[in-house]
Amino acid sequence: MNNLKDRVTIYEVAKASGVSLATVSRVINKQGNMTEATRKKVEDTIAKLGYKPSGLAQALATNRTTTIGVVIPSANYVYISSVLNGITEVAKEKGFNLSLFVTSHSKEDAVRMVEKVITSHVDGAIIFDDELNEEDYKKLNSYSVPAIVINNNVEGDKVGCITFGYEHKLAEILEKKIKTNDDQQYVFLHVHNCGRLLARTEKRFSSVCEANKVNYKIMNVDDSSSRTYHDFMKYFETHKKGYFVAYRDSIAAAILDAAIDSGLKVPEDVEVLSLIGTKYAKITRPSLSSMNVDMQDVGRRAMYMLIDLNKGELSTKTYRVESQYKKRGSTKE
Amino acid sequence: MNNLKDRVTIYEVAKASGVSLATVSRVINKQGNMTEATRKKVEDTIAKLGYKPSGLAQALATNRTTTIGVVIPSANYVYISSVLNGITEVAKEKGFNLSLFVTSHSKEDAVRMVEKVITSHVDGAIIFDDELNEEDYKKLNSYSVPAIVINNNVEGDKVGCITFGYEHKLAEILEKKIKTNDDQQYVFLHVHNCGRLLARTEKRFSSVCEANKVNYKIMNVDDSSSRTYHDFMKYFETHKKGYFVAYRDSIAAAILDAAIDSGLKVPEDVEVLSLIGTKYAKITRPSLSSMNVDMQDVGRRAMYMLIDLNKGELSTKTYRVESQYKKRGSTKE
DNA sequence: TTGTAAGCGTTATCAG
DNA sequence: CTGATAACGCTTACAA
């Protein structure tokens, strides 16, 4: 792996153009005044030698990496990719590099990734992970790495956050639905180990159902659409109706398709609501009613907040995004 | 942004535990022999002071970053996220960090990102981008950064690649279809600026159609499913059939849905084939026939190849993945 | 087993 | 306008 042996250094550039290190450094940083002649001379030899400054050495000397650490549970979900995409957009615009740390939904990994973020010397971190708790963020802080936490309500000296409001909207939708006196069975699809967002929403679901004394249940499903599809093909052999709340499109779609493929009518018999809607909510028939948060915008905003935080200019450290309900074909209301 | 001022250094650890820098270094690298006593002493003060080695300084001293640079066109497509996910999986397993560089489908950006990869001092790069050409990879090589290129057939001293075979399979499918003598109009959906993969496939599509003298055309569509849906709702007012080849699921789904919402029968009147199938091909009704490559596996394999390449143990530098045709409900054959 | 000191490739502070 | 030279935080021969 010793593949950097023959890197051209600033020293060689200096020698080749007959100036000192310092001068070359000034040229590549476009700072200080110098003769047009020497600048030209240096720039030419830089081009000739194909010199590229070592980001490592620069970072060490300046104590600044212009790198942001991004912690996510996985790259494999559309809503997470959207956040990531928003982050990359602003990062590019503002000239930051990105270091990616994936926790695979495991607490142990998450903690290890936080350690890595610290040793990575990043200028800041954006953390979109459900496993970490306040203590972990504080730790980041104690190593002076400013952070924006997505989907967890924490604030600190150098910690800001962006939270989503799904619960409130869900309660609203449910209550409206319940008021129709439609004799439905309300079902929340529980996915094991899928984080706080889902847990919070589930809790709210239960409390609304209980408060209104309606028939409800929590069902465990696998976090795989094809598995869920098969499970529900079986389920619909004996159950002919239900109002199902699923946490993302592909799970919701699996139920929708299973219902239809079992000869049930959607939304007349079976209704399905997708919690975290993406563009894929629109491609099913009927299309999926869903709750929407513009995740790409969340990513963008996280970056902007982080930059402000670093400058000490972040006045409001908590930003809350309320989800929008998009009623489509999979629900009556 | 000077947020690393008060970082605890190895020097402070050394002083606090009454040993030299070298000893502390040995402890954190678990190398060399030493008294159990001194090791314990050092480890204790490391814990007490909350010392974390600076990855930067380590990298500079060892000339090794244990970081892999990943270049992708965007984080916003499912098939790209899948590759990314495969990469992260192996990276974690093998202890590599990831630096992410997004080119936004622009040649200019792509070149800039390659520069960044070089200055980043990464131990290797995985490049999944359609804009770059052989010359750009050579450049990476000349800076001694080994690379695995996805979706472009290049080989070099320290360059390996993984290529996909869509064209061949598509030709096979088309020819089989054409042999049925079904009087279809064959339509390839051209998306502007969507890279070599699509261009190659389109070319093959045309040549097969021409060779068999069938009625075909290339249509421009927008790389947005809702836009495409609207365009095709209009299109199907005057066109009542067609065999459509779209390059990814959401575009294919848009056409499928537009056909159905226009009262046409799929696959009787309209047939749709999705080139780069993902799990979302299964959620439409009818489900989308698609060509599949396990993108996550491609990501994993790229990492393994890169690791081997670095060790000089990569015997076969080109790996080709043939796509599988999954016939589902959106096509007759 | 442990310490000393010379790098790693930059930046930045001084003088000149 | 330019050149020495001391950091930056760590690794690693080489000595002791």
XYZ file of C-alpha atoms (C1' of nucleotides) in Angstrom:
698
model
C 0.000 0.000 0.000
C 2.973 2.282 -0.094
C 1.726 4.025 -3.126
C 2.599 7.595 -2.404
C 6.316 7.283 -2.370
C 6.991 9.354 -5.393
C 4.700 12.238 -4.687
C 6.151 15.532 -5.802
C 6.593 17.769 -2.778
C 6.584 21.479 -2.342
C 10.254 21.199 -1.670
C 11.020 19.832 -5.100
C 8.948 22.540 -6.699
C 10.904 25.130 -4.770
C 14.209 23.724 -5.838
C 13.191 23.309 -9.459
C 12.052 26.904 -9.710
C 14.887 28.334 -7.662
C 12.814 29.825 -4.871
C 12.074 28.863 -1.292
C 9.339 26.715 0.149
C 7.623 29.757 1.478
C 7.267 31.296 -1.932
C 5.749 28.197 -3.416
C 3.351 27.999 -0.513
C 2.305 31.577 -1.167
C 1.701 30.806 -4.790
C -0.532 27.843 -4.187
C -2.472 29.760 -1.575
C -2.675 32.858 -3.723
C -1.683 35.008 -0.822
C 0.883 37.682 -0.245
C 2.295 39.906 -2.912
C 4.914 38.770 -5.285
C 6.377 39.567 -8.642
C 4.297 38.418 -11.516
C 7.520 36.886 -12.758
C 8.168 34.617 -9.784
C 4.551 33.585 -9.597
C 4.605 32.623 -13.222
C 7.871 30.795 -12.779
C 6.517 28.793 -9.869
C 3.209 28.070 -11.519
C 4.989 26.785 -14.561
C 7.137 24.357 -12.668
C 4.092 23.250 -10.680
C 2.417 22.405 -13.944
C 5.514 20.799 -15.351
C 6.143 18.622 -12.326
C 2.473 17.893 -11.854
C 2.638 18.955 -8.267
C -0.444 18.658 -6.072
C -0.267 19.844 -2.493
C -0.848 17.209 0.135
C -4.170 17.833 1.781
C -2.882 15.932 4.767
C 0.067 18.173 5.396
C -2.021 21.258 4.783
C -4.606 20.095 7.227
C -2.021 19.334 9.837
C -0.379 22.696 9.462
C -3.558 24.750 9.381
C -5.502 22.668 11.826
C -8.358 22.612 9.384
C -9.493 19.815 7.131
C -12.412 21.381 5.251
C -13.960 17.992 5.654
C -17.328 17.222 7.158
C -18.031 13.849 8.689
C -21.387 12.370 7.787
C -22.825 9.583 9.887
C -25.748 7.635 8.465
C -27.275 4.279 9.335
C -27.093 2.950 5.790
C -26.818 4.143 2.237
C -29.561 1.863 1.106
C -32.734 3.752 1.849
C -34.103 6.328 -0.485
C -34.857 8.850 2.221
C -31.337 8.585 3.584
C -29.802 8.944 0.154
C -31.867 12.045 -0.310
C -30.431 13.582 2.818
C -26.975 12.595 1.663
C -27.628 14.148 -1.679
C -28.651 17.431 -0.108
C -25.492 17.387 1.960
C -23.260 16.726 -1.027
C -24.867 19.542 -2.934
C -24.046 22.205 -0.384
C -20.699 20.638 0.450
C -19.652 21.064 -3.121
C -20.969 24.570 -3.295
C -19.054 25.544 -0.182
C -15.919 23.570 -0.903
C -16.102 20.907 1.763
C -15.085 17.315 1.436
C -17.177 14.566 2.894
C -16.200 11.603 4.988
C -18.826 8.947 5.165
C -19.442 6.792 8.204
C -22.067 4.107 8.085
C -23.370 2.560 11.259
C -25.559 -0.224 9.890
C -28.210 0.487 12.488
C -26.003 -0.832 15.253
C -25.292 1.022 18.455
C -21.872 -0.487 18.745
C -20.930 0.584 15.240
C -22.406 3.987 15.838
C -20.170 4.589 18.804
C -17.159 3.388 16.875
C -18.030 5.739 14.048
C -18.179 8.657 16.426
C -14.667 7.779 17.535
C -13.641 7.744 13.919
C -15.211 11.094 13.327
C -13.091 12.436 16.143
C -9.823 10.961 14.960
C -10.653 12.078 11.436
C -10.142 15.641 12.486
C -13.186 16.820 10.581
C -14.309 20.416 10.821
C -17.799 19.355 11.720
C -20.211 16.459 11.621
C -23.718 15.773 10.461
C -25.228 12.878 12.271
C -28.293 11.125 11.028
C -28.451 8.106 13.192
C -30.975 6.662 15.498
C -28.740 4.740 17.822
C -26.757 7.512 19.394
C -27.879 9.333 22.467
C -27.223 12.699 23.942
C -24.113 11.529 25.715
C -22.519 10.551 22.446
C -23.125 13.966 20.967
C -21.687 15.599 24.041
C -18.596 13.532 23.507
C -18.196 14.910 20.029
C -18.559 18.301 21.511
C -15.949 17.714 24.130
C -13.537 17.073 21.294
C -14.639 20.344 19.782
C -16.278 18.922 16.738
C -19.413 20.903 16.049
C -22.339 18.795 14.994
C -25.772 18.963 13.482
C -27.909 16.096 14.597
C -30.742 15.021 12.355
C -33.811 13.442 13.863
C -32.990 13.857 17.510
C -33.754 16.817 19.647
C -30.495 17.894 21.228
C -28.861 21.220 21.733
C -25.505 22.172 23.060
C -22.727 24.649 22.812
C -21.694 23.404 19.415
C -24.621 21.144 18.655
C -27.668 21.983 16.635
C -30.409 19.750 15.346
C -33.099 19.206 12.787
C -36.113 17.225 13.856
C -39.060 15.883 11.928
C -42.616 16.038 12.964
C -44.364 12.891 11.926
C -46.235 12.113 15.129
C -48.323 15.213 15.222
C -49.455 14.920 11.663
C -50.128 11.236 12.030
C -52.311 11.885 15.064
C -54.235 14.454 13.075
C -54.779 12.067 10.189
C -55.790 9.222 12.450
C -58.247 11.289 14.415
C -59.854 12.553 11.292
C -60.088 9.022 10.011
C -61.510 7.713 13.263
C -64.181 10.389 13.229
C -65.569 8.917 10.020
C -66.692 5.986 12.166
C -65.436 3.646 9.555
C -65.227 0.295 11.260
C -61.571 -0.304 10.562
C -58.884 -2.213 12.275
C -55.888 0.046 12.735
C -52.529 -1.623 12.294
C -49.087 -0.199 12.859
C -46.241 -2.081 11.268
C -43.437 -2.430 13.686
C -39.970 -2.978 12.271
C -37.475 -4.204 14.775
C -34.538 -1.960 15.461
C -35.540 0.828 13.190
C -34.820 3.687 15.449
C -36.387 6.418 17.402
C -38.367 8.008 14.624
C -40.413 4.902 14.146
C -40.645 4.225 17.870
C -41.940 7.709 18.566
C -44.501 7.468 15.826
C -45.635 4.068 16.964
C -46.147 5.349 20.466
C -48.255 8.181 19.237
C -50.243 5.825 17.068
C -51.052 3.662 20.062
C -52.019 6.545 22.266
C -54.361 8.022 19.687
C -56.010 4.660 19.137
C -56.388 4.104 22.835
C -57.734 7.549 23.508
C -60.363 6.964 20.875
C -61.005 3.402 21.940
C -60.595 1.940 18.508
C -59.532 -1.508 17.548
C -55.813 -1.480 16.851
C -52.726 -3.603 16.878
C -49.018 -3.524 16.344
C -47.663 -6.078 13.914
C -44.055 -7.064 13.439
C -42.799 -7.046 9.901
C -39.485 -7.679 8.326
C -37.641 -4.699 6.862
C -37.776 -6.237 3.404
C -40.494 -5.571 0.916
C -40.573 -9.000 -0.684
C -40.707 -10.710 2.693
C -43.463 -8.408 3.815
C -45.354 -9.049 0.590
C -45.293 -12.774 1.207
C -46.279 -12.389 4.842
C -49.238 -10.284 3.856
C -50.389 -12.576 1.095
C -50.837 -15.039 3.902
C -52.342 -12.472 6.242
C -54.981 -11.431 3.757
C -56.191 -14.991 3.451
C -57.889 -14.555 6.783
C -58.113 -10.776 7.175
C -60.138 -8.781 4.760
C -59.633 -5.241 5.879
C -57.401 -2.866 7.809
C -55.848 0.576 7.954
C -52.106 0.010 7.774
C -49.393 2.442 8.707
C -45.976 1.479 7.306
C -42.824 3.413 7.818
C -41.572 3.606 4.280
C -42.748 3.256 0.733
C -41.482 -0.165 -0.132
C -43.077 -1.723 2.935
C -46.311 0.125 2.290
C -46.212 -0.925 -1.342
C -45.722 -4.540 -0.357
C -48.912 -4.452 1.689
C -50.800 -2.597 -0.963
C -49.791 -5.086 -3.606
C -50.538 -8.038 -1.371
C -54.005 -6.668 -0.707
C -54.731 -6.152 -4.365
C -53.217 -9.445 -5.404
C -55.491 -11.049 -2.807
C -58.500 -9.550 -4.500
C -59.155 -6.901 -1.870
C -60.141 -3.375 -2.721
C -57.888 -0.457 -1.896
C -58.866 1.861 -0.310
C -62.365 0.459 0.196
C -61.302 -2.562 2.246
C -57.677 -1.994 2.908
C -56.048 1.377 3.441
C -52.332 1.961 3.524
C -50.383 4.967 4.703
C -46.657 5.332 4.129
C -44.877 7.336 6.791
C -41.729 8.375 5.030
C -42.862 9.093 1.537
C -40.516 9.354 -1.406
C -41.116 9.687 -5.099
C -41.837 5.973 -5.204
C -45.127 6.563 -3.392
C -46.441 7.792 -6.706
C -45.672 4.812 -8.856
C -47.968 2.246 -7.278
C -51.599 1.895 -8.331
C -53.416 3.125 -6.440
C -50.685 5.505 -5.438
C -49.661 5.605 -1.807
C -50.908 8.223 0.571
C -47.852 9.313 2.458
C -46.339 11.779 4.812
C -43.649 13.824 3.215
C -40.591 15.625 4.378
C -38.246 17.018 1.797
C -35.222 15.012 2.839
C -32.908 16.576 0.338
C -33.743 19.912 1.810
C -33.024 18.548 5.262
C -29.556 17.582 4.074
C -28.952 20.972 2.551
C -30.155 22.732 5.637
C -27.968 20.598 7.879
C -24.922 21.710 5.948
C -25.914 25.345 6.093
C -26.563 25.100 9.793
C -23.217 23.453 10.370
C -21.412 26.162 8.494
C -23.186 28.827 10.500
C -22.500 26.954 13.699
C -18.822 26.960 12.899
C -18.864 30.671 12.371
C -20.740 31.116 15.618
C -23.613 32.541 13.642
C -26.250 29.933 14.225
C -28.884 31.735 16.203
C -31.605 29.089 16.268
C -30.048 25.762 17.031
C -33.145 23.683 16.541
C -34.967 23.483 13.288
C -38.159 21.523 13.044
C -39.632 20.282 9.806
C -43.281 19.399 9.828
C -44.300 16.696 7.451
C -46.943 17.242 4.822
C -49.706 14.762 4.303
C -50.195 13.797 0.690
C -53.467 12.011 0.311
C -53.332 9.716 -2.666
C -55.232 6.646 -3.701
C -54.387 4.201 -0.939
C -56.522 5.826 1.750
C -60.043 7.151 1.781
C -59.304 10.312 3.707
C -13.501 27.127 12.456
C -10.539 26.769 14.731
C -12.161 24.081 16.692
C -9.317 21.743 17.286
C -7.185 23.981 19.406
C -7.472 22.080 22.582
C -6.914 18.633 21.250
C -4.927 16.447 23.622
C -1.688 15.435 21.954
C 0.541 12.451 22.314
C 3.021 14.776 23.924
C 0.727 15.609 26.783
C -0.034 11.956 27.316
C 3.682 11.229 27.439
C 4.330 13.929 29.988
C 1.359 13.010 32.132
C 2.412 9.406 32.332
C 6.093 10.101 32.677
C 7.259 8.331 29.546
C 8.409 9.420 26.115
C 6.426 10.046 22.972
C 7.736 6.867 21.469
C 6.362 4.754 24.248
C 2.924 6.243 23.950
C 3.052 5.697 20.233
C 3.936 2.080 20.792
C 1.054 1.661 23.150
C -1.536 3.053 20.800
C -0.176 0.956 17.977
C 0.071 -2.132 20.160
C 3.546 -2.791 18.892
C 6.895 -3.477 20.448
C 7.394 -5.097 23.796
C 6.973 -3.247 27.002
C 6.286 -3.812 30.615
C 2.736 -4.545 31.423
C 3.154 -1.810 34.007
C 4.073 0.984 31.600
C 1.442 -0.038 29.120
C -1.158 0.070 31.827
C 0.121 3.408 33.037
C -0.064 4.895 29.580
C -3.436 3.423 28.805
C -4.801 4.824 31.999
C -3.687 8.338 31.299
C -4.959 8.037 27.728
C -8.343 7.197 29.128
C -8.113 9.893 31.766
C -7.128 12.613 29.334
C -9.486 11.356 26.672
C -6.704 11.257 24.164
C -7.457 10.320 20.564
C -4.607 10.137 18.084
C -4.822 12.509 15.176
C -5.540 10.527 12.063
C -4.017 13.360 10.101
C -0.660 13.232 11.779
C -0.634 9.467 11.645
C -1.384 9.504 7.975
C 1.304 12.038 7.289
C 3.878 10.104 9.247
C 3.033 6.721 7.815
C 2.168 7.856 4.328
C -1.036 5.882 4.564
C -4.569 7.125 5.121
C -6.610 3.918 5.183
C -9.125 5.960 3.267
C -10.688 5.104 -0.038
C -12.014 7.816 -2.300
C -15.370 7.081 -3.874
C -16.487 9.036 -6.905
C -20.136 8.816 -7.904
C -22.337 10.950 -10.136
C -25.023 11.478 -7.516
C -26.315 9.940 -4.334
C -29.860 10.165 -5.521
C -30.357 7.063 -7.607
C -31.205 3.747 -6.086
C -28.737 1.795 -8.163
C -25.921 4.128 -7.205
C -26.819 3.983 -3.536
C -26.710 0.235 -3.791
C -23.172 0.327 -5.093
C -22.279 2.750 -2.342
C -23.818 0.469 0.199
C -21.787 -2.470 -0.998
C -18.659 -0.366 -0.757
C -19.403 0.782 2.778
C -20.014 -2.759 3.865
C -16.598 -4.029 2.869
C -14.901 -0.804 3.883
C -16.159 -1.283 7.385
C -15.197 -4.906 7.441
C -11.676 -4.097 6.304
C -11.229 -0.948 8.343
C -11.189 1.661 5.619
C -12.652 5.100 5.783
C -14.538 6.544 2.874
C -14.275 9.920 1.244
C -17.175 10.762 -0.971
C -16.899 12.804 -4.139
C -19.996 13.613 -6.119
C -19.741 14.818 -9.676
C -23.352 15.708 -10.424
C -23.079 14.209 -13.888
C -20.787 17.000 -14.998
C -17.484 16.461 -16.718
C -16.032 19.595 -15.230
C -16.949 18.519 -11.722
C -15.694 15.044 -12.397
C -12.260 16.315 -13.286
C -12.207 18.524 -10.237
C -13.149 15.565 -8.088
C -10.293 13.538 -9.472
C -7.981 16.344 -8.430
C -9.502 16.202 -4.995
C -9.023 12.484 -4.814
C -5.359 13.059 -5.518
C -4.854 15.786 -2.938
C -6.840 13.740 -0.448
C -4.030 11.268 -0.286
C -6.378 8.306 -0.358
C -4.995 4.805 -0.506
C -7.163 4.005 -3.472
C -10.220 5.088 -5.390
C -13.408 3.562 -6.681
C -14.783 5.509 -9.556
C -18.312 5.098 -10.740
C -18.756 7.932 -13.098
C -19.691 8.235 -16.689
C -17.985 11.457 -17.553
C -14.383 10.523 -17.071
C -12.289 9.023 -19.798
C -9.224 6.865 -19.897
C -6.914 9.834 -19.699
C -8.386 10.855 -16.380
C -7.808 7.431 -14.916
C -4.264 7.436 -16.151
C -3.793 10.672 -14.324
C -4.876 9.083 -11.084
C -2.427 6.364 -11.795
C 0.404 8.745 -12.426
C -0.152 10.013 -8.905
C 0.032 6.433 -7.732
C -3.513 6.140 -6.590
C -4.782 2.715 -7.523
C -8.295 2.693 -8.827
C -11.180 0.434 -9.640
C -13.351 1.897 -12.340
C -16.962 0.838 -12.461
C -18.777 0.814 -15.765
C -15.908 1.617 -18.045
C -13.531 -0.821 -19.595
C -10.043 0.327 -18.703
C -6.991 -1.449 -17.477
C -3.661 -0.191 -16.344
C -0.808 -0.815 -14.036
C -2.843 0.094 -11.012
C -6.266 0.268 -12.594
C -8.870 -2.440 -12.655
C -12.482 -2.292 -13.685
C -15.924 -3.776 -13.390
C -18.178 -3.520 -16.390
C -21.820 -4.333 -16.880
C -23.281 -6.138 -19.794
C -26.650 -4.666 -20.634
C -26.285 -4.392 -24.382
C -25.835 -8.031 -25.070
C -28.793 -9.114 -23.027
C -30.947 -6.348 -24.425
C -30.128 -7.456 -27.960
C -31.103 -10.972 -27.038
C -34.407 -9.862 -25.581
C -35.189 -7.601 -28.504
C -34.434 -10.221 -31.084
C -36.573 -12.737 -29.356
C -39.351 -10.214 -29.185
C -38.987 -9.233 -32.814
C -39.223 -12.865 -33.839
C -42.746 -13.014 -32.454
C -43.724 -10.780 -35.347
C -45.751 -8.686 -33.007
C -46.374 -5.483 -34.884
C -44.886 -3.173 -32.291
C -43.243 0.149 -32.434
C -39.946 -0.038 -30.561
C -39.065 3.040 -28.558
C -35.879 3.797 -26.676
C -36.099 6.544 -24.114
C -33.145 8.794 -24.406
C -32.184 10.810 -21.352
C -29.848 13.630 -22.064
C -26.463 13.485 -20.438
C -26.932 10.207 -18.708
C -23.653 8.682 -19.482
C -21.980 5.985 -21.402
C -23.980 3.060 -20.110
C -27.161 4.444 -21.562
C -25.464 5.606 -24.735
C -23.982 2.192 -25.366
C -27.280 0.496 -24.791
C -29.098 2.912 -27.026
C -26.649 2.283 -29.812
C -27.151 -1.433 -29.534
C -30.904 -0.953 -29.477
C -30.776 0.977 -32.729
C -28.522 -1.472 -34.467
C -30.685 -4.436 -33.552
C -33.793 -2.650 -34.747
C -32.126 -1.671 -37.966
C -30.713 -5.094 -38.618
C -34.187 -6.523 -38.248
C -35.827 -3.708 -40.136
C -38.414 -2.961 -37.511
C -40.161 0.271 -36.801
C -38.292 2.072 -34.033
C -37.524 5.465 -32.640
C -35.533 7.258 -29.995
C -37.514 9.613 -27.782
C -36.127 12.242 -25.480
C -37.453 12.202 -21.964
C -36.718 14.182 -18.895
C -34.878 12.405 -16.088
C -37.806 12.927 -13.766
C -40.586 10.450 -13.269
C -43.396 12.929 -12.743
C -42.397 14.915 -15.785
C -42.202 11.780 -17.859
C -45.581 10.668 -16.575
C -47.163 13.889 -17.740
C -45.422 13.769 -21.086
C -46.672 10.269 -21.671
C -50.212 10.995 -20.625
C -50.147 13.328 -23.569
C -48.298 10.881 -25.777
C -50.824 8.134 -25.211
C -53.648 10.362 -26.356
C -52.447 9.759 -29.885
C -50.352 6.629 -29.595
C -51.947 3.422 -28.517
C -49.082 0.989 -28.424
C -45.334 0.587 -28.178
C -42.471 -1.383 -26.698
C -40.616 1.023 -24.457
C -37.128 0.639 -23.091
C -36.391 2.972 -20.173
C -33.133 3.171 -18.325
C -34.359 2.981 -14.790
C -37.363 1.940 -12.763
C -38.935 5.258 -12.014
C -38.912 6.313 -15.642
C -40.273 2.936 -16.696
C -42.927 3.136 -13.981
C -43.975 6.569 -15.184
C -44.646 5.202 -18.645
C -46.363 2.140 -17.322
C -48.635 4.221 -15.145
C -49.343 6.698 -17.908
C -50.336 3.855 -20.215
C -52.643 2.324 -17.664
C -54.106 5.640 -16.608
C -54.805 6.269 -20.287
C -56.827 3.099 -20.465
C -54.279 1.089 -22.394
C -53.493 -2.507 -21.602
C -50.090 -3.550 -20.355
C -48.504 -5.667 -21.741
C -51.107 -6.258 -24.476
C -50.855 -2.799 -26.046
C -47.945 -1.224 -24.308
C -44.839 -3.038 -23.110
C -42.225 -1.539 -20.862
C -38.750 -2.749 -20.043
C -36.634 -1.192 -17.332
C -32.921 -1.366 -17.969
C -31.493 -0.899 -14.532
C -33.871 -2.753 -12.321
C -34.044 -2.313 -8.570
C -36.414 -3.624 -5.955
C -38.872 -0.962 -7.048
C -39.492 -2.836 -10.281
C -41.584 -5.212 -8.219
C -43.980 -2.758 -6.669
C -45.801 -1.557 -9.759
C -48.829 -3.405 -11.146
C -48.164 -5.016 -13.465
C -44.637 -5.339 -12.180
C -41.821 -4.177 -14.405
C -39.790 -6.527 -16.490
C -36.247 -5.422 -15.959
C -32.626 -6.194 -16.427
C -30.848 -6.766 -13.193
C -27.347 -6.410 -11.931
C -26.713 -6.819 -8.245
C -25.319 -3.370 -7.667
C -24.562 -3.925 -4.033
C -22.418 -6.843 -5.036
C -20.679 -4.663 -7.574
C -19.785 -2.257 -4.786
C -18.519 -5.031 -2.585
C -16.485 -6.525 -5.354
C -14.969 -3.183 -6.247
C -13.662 -2.861 -2.710
C -12.248 -6.358 -2.695
C -10.588 -5.777 -6.035
C -9.087 -2.525 -4.824
C -7.662 -4.171 -1.758
C -6.133 -6.910 -3.858
C -4.824 -4.372 -6.323
C -3.071 -2.577 -3.518
C -1.435 -5.763 -2.413
C -0.435 -6.514 -5.990
C -2.595 -9.591 -5.843
C -5.235 -8.725 -8.384
C -4.706 -11.239 -11.134
C -7.720 -10.472 -13.297
C -8.087 -6.758 -13.634
C -11.365 -6.750 -15.495
C -14.499 -8.181 -14.058
C -17.619 -8.309 -16.138
C -21.088 -8.687 -14.714
C -23.755 -9.896 -17.071
C -27.216 -8.655 -16.331
C -30.086 -11.006 -15.721
C -33.392 -10.538 -17.430
C -36.331 -10.700 -15.088
C -39.492 -11.050 -17.052
C -42.377 -9.661 -15.080
C -45.770 -8.349 -16.009
C -44.926 -5.347 -18.148
C -43.770 -7.299 -21.188
C -45.179 -10.253 -23.035
C -41.899 -12.071 -23.532
C 12.164 -2.076 27.490
C 12.523 2.752 26.635
C 14.207 7.318 24.906
C 16.201 10.516 21.238
C 15.730 12.623 17.135
C 14.849 12.817 12.320
C 11.395 12.869 9.267
C 6.208 13.292 6.847
C 4.618 17.998 3.605
C 2.673 21.930 4.692
C 1.813 26.835 6.825
C 3.108 30.915 9.178
C 5.994 34.108 11.723
C 9.740 36.561 11.447
C 13.566 38.942 9.567
C 15.901 40.705 5.688
C 8.897 40.701 -2.177
C 11.339 36.661 -0.411
C 13.813 33.285 2.623
C 14.837 30.825 7.121
C 12.836 28.306 10.534
C 9.673 26.770 13.878
C 5.496 24.559 14.400
C 1.462 20.796 13.339
C 1.047 15.510 15.866
C 2.672 11.401 14.917
C 5.973 7.197 13.495
C 10.205 4.915 13.417
C 15.033 3.830 13.040
C 18.753 3.944 16.035
C 20.727 4.275 20.588
C 20.913 3.434 25.240
